[in-house]
Structure formats: structure tokens, C-alpha cells
Tab-separated table of N, CA, C and O in Angstrom:
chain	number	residue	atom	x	y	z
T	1	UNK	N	236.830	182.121	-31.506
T	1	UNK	CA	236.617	181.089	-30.542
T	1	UNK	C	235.182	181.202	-30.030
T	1	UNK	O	234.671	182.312	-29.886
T	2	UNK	N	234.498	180.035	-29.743
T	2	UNK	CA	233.050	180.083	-29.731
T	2	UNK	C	232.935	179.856	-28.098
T	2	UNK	O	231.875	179.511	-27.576
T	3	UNK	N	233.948	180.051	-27.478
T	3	UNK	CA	233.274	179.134	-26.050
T	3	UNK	C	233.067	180.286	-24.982
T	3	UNK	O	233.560	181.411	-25.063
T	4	UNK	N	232.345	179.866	-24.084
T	4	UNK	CA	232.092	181.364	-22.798
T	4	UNK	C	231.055	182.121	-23.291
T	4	UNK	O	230.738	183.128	-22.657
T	5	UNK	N	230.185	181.695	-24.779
T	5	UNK	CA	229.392	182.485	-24.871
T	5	UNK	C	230.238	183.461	-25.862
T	5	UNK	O	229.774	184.602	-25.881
T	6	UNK	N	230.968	183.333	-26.391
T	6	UNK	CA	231.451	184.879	-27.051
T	6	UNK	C	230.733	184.480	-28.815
T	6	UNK	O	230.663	185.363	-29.671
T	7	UNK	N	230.325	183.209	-29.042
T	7	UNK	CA	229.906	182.892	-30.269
T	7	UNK	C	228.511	183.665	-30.845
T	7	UNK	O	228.187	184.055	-31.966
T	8	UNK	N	227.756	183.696	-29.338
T	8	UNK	CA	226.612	184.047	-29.441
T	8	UNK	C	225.587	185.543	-30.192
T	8	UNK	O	224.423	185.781	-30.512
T	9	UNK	N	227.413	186.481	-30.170
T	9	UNK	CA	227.210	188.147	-30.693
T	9	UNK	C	226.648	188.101	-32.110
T	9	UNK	O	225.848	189.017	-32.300
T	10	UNK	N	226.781	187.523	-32.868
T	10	UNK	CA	226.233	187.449	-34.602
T	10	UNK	C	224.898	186.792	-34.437
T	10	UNK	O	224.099	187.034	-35.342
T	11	UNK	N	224.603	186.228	-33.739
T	11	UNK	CA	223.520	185.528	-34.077
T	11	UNK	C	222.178	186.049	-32.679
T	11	UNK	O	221.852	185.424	-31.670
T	12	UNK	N	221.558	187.735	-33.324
T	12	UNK	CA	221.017	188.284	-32.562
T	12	UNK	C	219.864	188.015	-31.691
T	12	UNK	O	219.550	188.632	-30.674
T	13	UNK	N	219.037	186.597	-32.453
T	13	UNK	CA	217.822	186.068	-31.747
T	13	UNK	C	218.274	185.001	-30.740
T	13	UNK	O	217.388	184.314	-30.233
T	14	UNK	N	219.736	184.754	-30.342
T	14	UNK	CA	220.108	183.642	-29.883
T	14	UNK	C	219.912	184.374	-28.298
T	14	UNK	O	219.784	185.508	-27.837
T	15	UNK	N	219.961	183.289	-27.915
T	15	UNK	CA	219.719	183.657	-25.725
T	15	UNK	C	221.068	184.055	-25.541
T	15	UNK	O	221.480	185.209	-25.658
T	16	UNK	N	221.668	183.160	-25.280
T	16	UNK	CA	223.142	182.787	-25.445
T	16	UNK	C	222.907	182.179	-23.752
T	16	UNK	O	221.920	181.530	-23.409
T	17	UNK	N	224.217	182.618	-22.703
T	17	UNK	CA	224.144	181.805	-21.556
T	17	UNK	C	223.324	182.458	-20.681
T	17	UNK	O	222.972	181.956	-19.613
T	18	UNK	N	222.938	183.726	-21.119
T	18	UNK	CA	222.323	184.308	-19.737
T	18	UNK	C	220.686	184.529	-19.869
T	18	UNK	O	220.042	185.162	-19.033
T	19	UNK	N	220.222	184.030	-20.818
T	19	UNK	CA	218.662	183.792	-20.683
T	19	UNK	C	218.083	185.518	-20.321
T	19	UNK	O	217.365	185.872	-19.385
T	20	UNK	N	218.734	186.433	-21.505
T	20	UNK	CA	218.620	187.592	-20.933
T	20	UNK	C	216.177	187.992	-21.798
T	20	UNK	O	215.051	188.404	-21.518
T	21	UNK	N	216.525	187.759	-22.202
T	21	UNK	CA	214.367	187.747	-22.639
T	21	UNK	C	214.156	186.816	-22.244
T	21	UNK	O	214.658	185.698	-22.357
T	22	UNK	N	212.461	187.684	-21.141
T	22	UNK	CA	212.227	187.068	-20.396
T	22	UNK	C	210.664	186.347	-20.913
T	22	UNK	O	209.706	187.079	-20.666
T	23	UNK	N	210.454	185.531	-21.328
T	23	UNK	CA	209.284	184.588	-21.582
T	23	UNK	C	209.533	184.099	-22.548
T	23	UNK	O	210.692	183.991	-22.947
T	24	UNK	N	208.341	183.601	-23.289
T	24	UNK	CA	208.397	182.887	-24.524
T	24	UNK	C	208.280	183.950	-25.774
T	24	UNK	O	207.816	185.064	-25.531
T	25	UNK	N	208.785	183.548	-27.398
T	25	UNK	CA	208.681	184.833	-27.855
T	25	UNK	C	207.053	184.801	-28.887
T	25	UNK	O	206.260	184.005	-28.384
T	26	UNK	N	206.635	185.330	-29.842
T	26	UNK	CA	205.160	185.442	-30.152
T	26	UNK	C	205.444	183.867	-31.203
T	26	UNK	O	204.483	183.117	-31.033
T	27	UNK	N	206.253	183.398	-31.960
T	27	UNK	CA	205.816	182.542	-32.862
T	27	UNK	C	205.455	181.448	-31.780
T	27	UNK	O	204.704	180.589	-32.240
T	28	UNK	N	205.827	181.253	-30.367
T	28	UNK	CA	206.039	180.165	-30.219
T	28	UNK	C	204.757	180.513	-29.439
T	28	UNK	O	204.033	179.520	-29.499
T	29	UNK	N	204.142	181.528	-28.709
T	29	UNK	CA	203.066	181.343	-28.058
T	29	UNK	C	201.977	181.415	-29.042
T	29	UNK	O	200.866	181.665	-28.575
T	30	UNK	N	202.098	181.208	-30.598
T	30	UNK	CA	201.230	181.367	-31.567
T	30	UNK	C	200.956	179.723	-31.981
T	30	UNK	O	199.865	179.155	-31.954
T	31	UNK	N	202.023	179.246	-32.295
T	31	UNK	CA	201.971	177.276	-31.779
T	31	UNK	C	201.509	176.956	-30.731
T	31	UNK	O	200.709	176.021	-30.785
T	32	UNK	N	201.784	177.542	-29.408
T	32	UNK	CA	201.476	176.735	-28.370
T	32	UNK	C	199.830	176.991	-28.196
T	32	UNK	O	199.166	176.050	-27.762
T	33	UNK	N	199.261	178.067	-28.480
T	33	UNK	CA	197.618	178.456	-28.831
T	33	UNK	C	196.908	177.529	-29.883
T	33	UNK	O	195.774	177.106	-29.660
T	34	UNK	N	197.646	177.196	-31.126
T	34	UNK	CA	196.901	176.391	-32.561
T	34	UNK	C	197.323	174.641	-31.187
T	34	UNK	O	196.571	173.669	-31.255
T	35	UNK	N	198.177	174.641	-30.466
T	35	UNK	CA	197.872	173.051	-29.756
T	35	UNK	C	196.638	172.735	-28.969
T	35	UNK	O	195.977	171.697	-28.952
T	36	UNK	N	196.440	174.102	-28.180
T	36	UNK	CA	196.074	174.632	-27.242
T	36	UNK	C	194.082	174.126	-27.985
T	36	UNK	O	193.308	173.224	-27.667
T	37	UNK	N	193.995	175.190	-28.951
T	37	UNK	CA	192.858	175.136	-29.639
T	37	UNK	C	192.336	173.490	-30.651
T	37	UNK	O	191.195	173.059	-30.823
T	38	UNK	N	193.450	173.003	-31.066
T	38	UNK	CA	193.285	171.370	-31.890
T	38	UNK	C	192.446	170.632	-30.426
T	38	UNK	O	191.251	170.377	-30.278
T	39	UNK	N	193.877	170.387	-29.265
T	39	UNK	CA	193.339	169.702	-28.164
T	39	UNK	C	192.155	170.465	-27.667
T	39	UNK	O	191.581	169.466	-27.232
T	40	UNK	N	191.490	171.250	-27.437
T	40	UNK	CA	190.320	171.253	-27.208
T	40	UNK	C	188.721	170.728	-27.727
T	40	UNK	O	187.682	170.674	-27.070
T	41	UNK	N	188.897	170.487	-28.701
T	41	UNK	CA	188.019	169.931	-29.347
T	41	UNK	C	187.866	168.670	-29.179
T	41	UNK	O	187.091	167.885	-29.727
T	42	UNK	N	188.672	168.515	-28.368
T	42	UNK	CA	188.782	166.305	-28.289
T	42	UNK	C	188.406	166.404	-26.764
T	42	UNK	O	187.471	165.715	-26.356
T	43	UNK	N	189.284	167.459	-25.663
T	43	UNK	CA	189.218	167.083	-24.126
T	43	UNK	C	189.300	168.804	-23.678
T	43	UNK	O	189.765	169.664	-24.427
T	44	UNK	N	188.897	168.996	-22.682
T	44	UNK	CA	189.015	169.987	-21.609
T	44	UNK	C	188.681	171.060	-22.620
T	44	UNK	O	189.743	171.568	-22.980
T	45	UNK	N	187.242	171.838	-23.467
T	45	UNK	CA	187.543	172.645	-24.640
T	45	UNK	C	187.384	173.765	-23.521
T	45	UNK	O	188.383	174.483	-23.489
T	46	UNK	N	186.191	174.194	-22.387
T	46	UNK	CA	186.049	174.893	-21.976
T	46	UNK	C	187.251	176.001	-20.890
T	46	UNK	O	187.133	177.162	-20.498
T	47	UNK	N	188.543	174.783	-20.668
T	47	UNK	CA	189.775	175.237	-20.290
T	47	UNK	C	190.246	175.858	-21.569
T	47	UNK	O	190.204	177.063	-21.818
T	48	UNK	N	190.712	174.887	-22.376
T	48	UNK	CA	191.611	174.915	-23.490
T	48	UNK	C	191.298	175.667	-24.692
T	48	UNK	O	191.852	175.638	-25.791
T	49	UNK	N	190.430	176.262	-24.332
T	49	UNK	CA	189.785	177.438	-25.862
T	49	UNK	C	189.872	178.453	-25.042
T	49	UNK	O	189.853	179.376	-25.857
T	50	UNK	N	189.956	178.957	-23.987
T	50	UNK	CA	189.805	180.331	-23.440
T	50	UNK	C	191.873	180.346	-23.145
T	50	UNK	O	192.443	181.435	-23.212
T	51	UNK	N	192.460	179.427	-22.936
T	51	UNK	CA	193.624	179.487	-23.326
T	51	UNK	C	194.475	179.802	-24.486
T	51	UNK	O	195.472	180.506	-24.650
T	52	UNK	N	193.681	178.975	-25.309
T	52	UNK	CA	194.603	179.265	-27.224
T	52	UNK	C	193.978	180.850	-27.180
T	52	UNK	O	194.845	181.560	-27.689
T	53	UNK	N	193.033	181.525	-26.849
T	53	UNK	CA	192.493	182.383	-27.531
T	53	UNK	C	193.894	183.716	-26.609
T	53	UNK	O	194.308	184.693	-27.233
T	54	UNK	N	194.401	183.375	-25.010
T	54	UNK	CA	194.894	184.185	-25.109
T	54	UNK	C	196.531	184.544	-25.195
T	54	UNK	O	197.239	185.546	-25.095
T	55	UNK	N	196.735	182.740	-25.503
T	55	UNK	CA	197.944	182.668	-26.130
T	55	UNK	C	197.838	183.517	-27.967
T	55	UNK	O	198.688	184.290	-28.409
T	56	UNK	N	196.749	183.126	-28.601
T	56	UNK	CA	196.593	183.825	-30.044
T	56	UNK	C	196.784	185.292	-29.473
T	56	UNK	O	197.635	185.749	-30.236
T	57	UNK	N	196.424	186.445	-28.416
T	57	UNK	CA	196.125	187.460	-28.722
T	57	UNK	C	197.739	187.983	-27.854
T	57	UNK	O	198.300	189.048	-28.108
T	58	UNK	N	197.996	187.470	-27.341
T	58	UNK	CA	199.222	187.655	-27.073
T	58	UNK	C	200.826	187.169	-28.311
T	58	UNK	O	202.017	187.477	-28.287
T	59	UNK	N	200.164	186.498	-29.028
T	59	UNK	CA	201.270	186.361	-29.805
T	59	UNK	C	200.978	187.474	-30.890
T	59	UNK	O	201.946	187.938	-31.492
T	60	UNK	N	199.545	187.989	-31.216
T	60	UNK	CA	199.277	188.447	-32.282
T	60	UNK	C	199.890	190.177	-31.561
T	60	UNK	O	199.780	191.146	-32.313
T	61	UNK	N	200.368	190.349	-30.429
T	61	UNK	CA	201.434	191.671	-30.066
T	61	UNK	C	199.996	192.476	-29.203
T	61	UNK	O	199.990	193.635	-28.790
T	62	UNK	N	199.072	191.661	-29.121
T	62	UNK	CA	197.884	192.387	-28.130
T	62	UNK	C	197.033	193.388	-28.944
T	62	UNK	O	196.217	194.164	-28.447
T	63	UNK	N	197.391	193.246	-30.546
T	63	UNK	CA	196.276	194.682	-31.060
T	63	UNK	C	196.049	193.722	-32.143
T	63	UNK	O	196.602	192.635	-32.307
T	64	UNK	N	194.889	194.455	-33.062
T	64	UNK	CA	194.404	193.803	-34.320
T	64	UNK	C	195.318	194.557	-35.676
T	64	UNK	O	195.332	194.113	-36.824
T	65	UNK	N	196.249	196.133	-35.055
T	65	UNK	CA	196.335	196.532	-36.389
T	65	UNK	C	198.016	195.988	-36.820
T	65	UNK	O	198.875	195.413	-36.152
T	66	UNK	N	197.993	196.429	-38.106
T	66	UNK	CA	199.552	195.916	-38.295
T	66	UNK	C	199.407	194.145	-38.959
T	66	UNK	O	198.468	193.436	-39.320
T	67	UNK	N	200.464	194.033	-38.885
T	67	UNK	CA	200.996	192.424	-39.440
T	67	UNK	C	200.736	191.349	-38.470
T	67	UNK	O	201.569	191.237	-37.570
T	68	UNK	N	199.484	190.331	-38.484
T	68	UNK	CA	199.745	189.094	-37.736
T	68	UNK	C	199.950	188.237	-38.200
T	68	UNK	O	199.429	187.902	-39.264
T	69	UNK	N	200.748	187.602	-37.594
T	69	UNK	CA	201.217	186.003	-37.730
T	69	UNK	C	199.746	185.069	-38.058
T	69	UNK	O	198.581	185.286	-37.725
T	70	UNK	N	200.372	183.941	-38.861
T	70	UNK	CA	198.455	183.105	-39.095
T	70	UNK	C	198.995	182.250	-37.909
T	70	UNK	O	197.906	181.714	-37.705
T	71	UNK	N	199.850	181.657	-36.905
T	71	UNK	CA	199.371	180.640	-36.343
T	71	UNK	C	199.056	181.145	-34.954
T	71	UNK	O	198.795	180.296	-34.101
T	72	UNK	N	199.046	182.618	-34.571
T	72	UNK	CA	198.243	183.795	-33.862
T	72	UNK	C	196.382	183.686	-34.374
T	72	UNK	O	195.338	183.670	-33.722
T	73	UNK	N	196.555	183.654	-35.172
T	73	UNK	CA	194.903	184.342	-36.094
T	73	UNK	C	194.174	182.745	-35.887
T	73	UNK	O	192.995	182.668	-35.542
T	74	UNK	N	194.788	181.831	-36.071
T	74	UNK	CA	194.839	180.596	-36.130
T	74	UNK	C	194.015	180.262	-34.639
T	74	UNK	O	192.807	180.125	-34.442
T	75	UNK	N	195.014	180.200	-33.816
T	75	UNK	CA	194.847	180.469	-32.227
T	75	UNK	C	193.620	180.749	-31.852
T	75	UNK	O	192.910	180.089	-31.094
T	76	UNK	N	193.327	181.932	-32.499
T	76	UNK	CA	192.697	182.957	-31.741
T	76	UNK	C	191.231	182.621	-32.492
T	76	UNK	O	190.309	183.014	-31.778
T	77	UNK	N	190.857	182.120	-33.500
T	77	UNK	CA	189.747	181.661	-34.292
T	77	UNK	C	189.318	180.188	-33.614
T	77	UNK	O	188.198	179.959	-33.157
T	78	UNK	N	190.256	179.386	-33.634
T	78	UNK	CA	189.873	178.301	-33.106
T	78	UNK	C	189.590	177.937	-32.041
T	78	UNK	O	188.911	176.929	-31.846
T	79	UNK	N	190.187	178.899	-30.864
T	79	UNK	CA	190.123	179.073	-29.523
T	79	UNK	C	188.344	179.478	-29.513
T	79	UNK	O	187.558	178.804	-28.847
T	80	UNK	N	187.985	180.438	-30.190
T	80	UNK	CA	186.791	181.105	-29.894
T	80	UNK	C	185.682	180.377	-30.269
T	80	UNK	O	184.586	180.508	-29.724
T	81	UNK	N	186.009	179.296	-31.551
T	81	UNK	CA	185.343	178.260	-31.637
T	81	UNK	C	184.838	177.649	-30.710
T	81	UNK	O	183.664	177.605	-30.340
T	82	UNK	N	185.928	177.064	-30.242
T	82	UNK	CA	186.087	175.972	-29.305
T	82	UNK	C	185.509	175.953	-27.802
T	82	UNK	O	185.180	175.074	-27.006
T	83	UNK	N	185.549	177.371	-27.808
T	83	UNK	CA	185.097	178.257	-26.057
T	83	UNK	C	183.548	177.695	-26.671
T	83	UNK	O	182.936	176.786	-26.109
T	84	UNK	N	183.186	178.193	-27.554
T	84	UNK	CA	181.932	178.226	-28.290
T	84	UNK	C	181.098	177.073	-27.858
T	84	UNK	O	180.158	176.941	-27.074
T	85	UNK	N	181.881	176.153	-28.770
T	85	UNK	CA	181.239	174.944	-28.647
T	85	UNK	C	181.200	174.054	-27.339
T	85	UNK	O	180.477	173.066	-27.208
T	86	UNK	N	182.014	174.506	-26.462
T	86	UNK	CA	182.342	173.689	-25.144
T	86	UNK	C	180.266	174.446	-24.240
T	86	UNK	O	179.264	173.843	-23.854
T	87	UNK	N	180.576	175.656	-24.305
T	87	UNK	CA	179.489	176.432	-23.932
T	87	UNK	C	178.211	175.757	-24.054
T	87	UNK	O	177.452	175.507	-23.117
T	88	UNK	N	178.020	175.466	-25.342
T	88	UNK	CA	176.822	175.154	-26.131
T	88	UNK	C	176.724	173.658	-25.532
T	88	UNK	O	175.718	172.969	-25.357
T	89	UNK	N	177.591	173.473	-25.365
T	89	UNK	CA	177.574	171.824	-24.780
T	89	UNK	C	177.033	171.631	-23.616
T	89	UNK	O	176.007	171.008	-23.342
T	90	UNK	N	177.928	172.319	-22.780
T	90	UNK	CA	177.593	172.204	-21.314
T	90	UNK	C	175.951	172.814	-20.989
T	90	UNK	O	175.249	172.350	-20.090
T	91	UNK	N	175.523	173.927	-21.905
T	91	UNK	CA	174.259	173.998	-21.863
T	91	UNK	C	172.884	172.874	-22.359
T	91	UNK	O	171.729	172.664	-21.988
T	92	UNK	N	173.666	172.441	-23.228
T	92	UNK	CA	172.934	171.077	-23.907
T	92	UNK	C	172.691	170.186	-22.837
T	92	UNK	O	171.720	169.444	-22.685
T	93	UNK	N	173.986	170.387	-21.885
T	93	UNK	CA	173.884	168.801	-21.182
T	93	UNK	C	172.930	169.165	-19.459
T	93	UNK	O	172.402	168.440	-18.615
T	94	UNK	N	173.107	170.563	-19.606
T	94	UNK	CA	172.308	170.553	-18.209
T	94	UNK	C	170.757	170.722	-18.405
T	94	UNK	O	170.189	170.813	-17.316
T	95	UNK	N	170.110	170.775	-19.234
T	95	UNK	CA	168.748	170.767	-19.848
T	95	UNK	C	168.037	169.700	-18.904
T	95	UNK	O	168.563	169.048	-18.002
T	96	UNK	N	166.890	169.684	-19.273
T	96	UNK	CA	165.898	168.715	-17.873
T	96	UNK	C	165.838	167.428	-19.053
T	96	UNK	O	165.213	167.608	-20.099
T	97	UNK	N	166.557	166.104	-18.771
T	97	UNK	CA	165.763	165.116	-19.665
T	97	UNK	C	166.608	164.411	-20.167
T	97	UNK	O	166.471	163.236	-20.506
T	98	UNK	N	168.128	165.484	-20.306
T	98	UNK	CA	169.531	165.300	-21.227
T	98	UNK	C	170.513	164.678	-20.012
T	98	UNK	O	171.594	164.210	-20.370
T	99	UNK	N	170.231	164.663	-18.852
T	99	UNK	CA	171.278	164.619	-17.622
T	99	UNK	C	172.113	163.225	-17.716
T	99	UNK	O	171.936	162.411	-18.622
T	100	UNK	N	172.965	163.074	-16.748
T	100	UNK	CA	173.663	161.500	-16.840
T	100	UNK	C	172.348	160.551	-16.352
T	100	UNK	O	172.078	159.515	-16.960
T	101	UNK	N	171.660	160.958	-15.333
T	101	UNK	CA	170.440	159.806	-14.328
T	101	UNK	C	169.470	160.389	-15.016
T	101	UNK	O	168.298	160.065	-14.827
């Protein structure tokens, strides 16, 4: 019988009713970093690249050695890009000559 939660014992990555792990787990903060890093390049990069980069290093388990996930490595490349280029920008734009007036 599946109900009350008793279904939930075989199927070990499942929550079940009591939401017992507490956050998100690494594949998904490894997606939410590669969104994190795409949308930056269009709007907000100087938010949104220092974000993917520490959603990537947190999904990638916080170290470089061992097995990472690519949409961690992913994250974490494009994020640093992106910090990059937001940087380079905002320096571009405060220059004497380049301003809005």
C-alpha cells in the first residue's frame, strides 16, 4: 500500500512527506548556475555571473578534485565569463567621452 508515505522506502532519492534534505541537491544547483550564467549575458551580468559561478562551485561539492558534473563546470566557466565581461563593460562605459550626456 502506497499511502501515508510508506511507498516512499524503495525509492531512496525520493523526499517523501517530510522534506527530510535540507536545500537543493548539486544537479539542480548546477542548472540553476548554466540559467543563471546564459541570462547574464543578455541582462543583470554583473549580478548574474557572480551568482552562476557560486551556484557552479557549490554544485561542483566545493573542491576541484574528484568527479564534476559538466552543468557545474558549465556554471562556473560561464559565470566567470560573464563577471568578466559585465566588468570590462562597466569600465568601458565610465571612461571620459563614452558617458550617457
Amino acid at each position: 500500500m502506497a499511502g501515508f508515505g510508506h511507498g516512499t522506502r524503495r525509492y531512496p532519492r525520493s523526499r517523501g512527506r517530510t522534506w527530510s534534505r535540507t536545500g537543493p541537491d548539486r544537479a539542480t544547483l548546477g542548472i540553476i548556475g548554466v540559467i543563471c550564467a546564459i541570462a547574464g549575458f543578455f541582462v543583470l551580468g554583473i549580478i548574474l555571473g557572480p551568482v552562476a559561478i557560486v551556484c557552479g562551485w557549490l554544485a561542483m561539492g566545493r573542491t576541484w578534485a574528484g568527479n564534476r558534473p559538466a552543468p557545474a563546470l558549465v556554471a562556473l566557466v560561464l559565470g566567470a565569463i560573464d563577471t568578466l565581461l559585465a566588468v570590462i563593460w562597466l569600465a568601458g562605459a565610465a571612461t571620459p567621452g563614452n558617458g550617457m550626456f
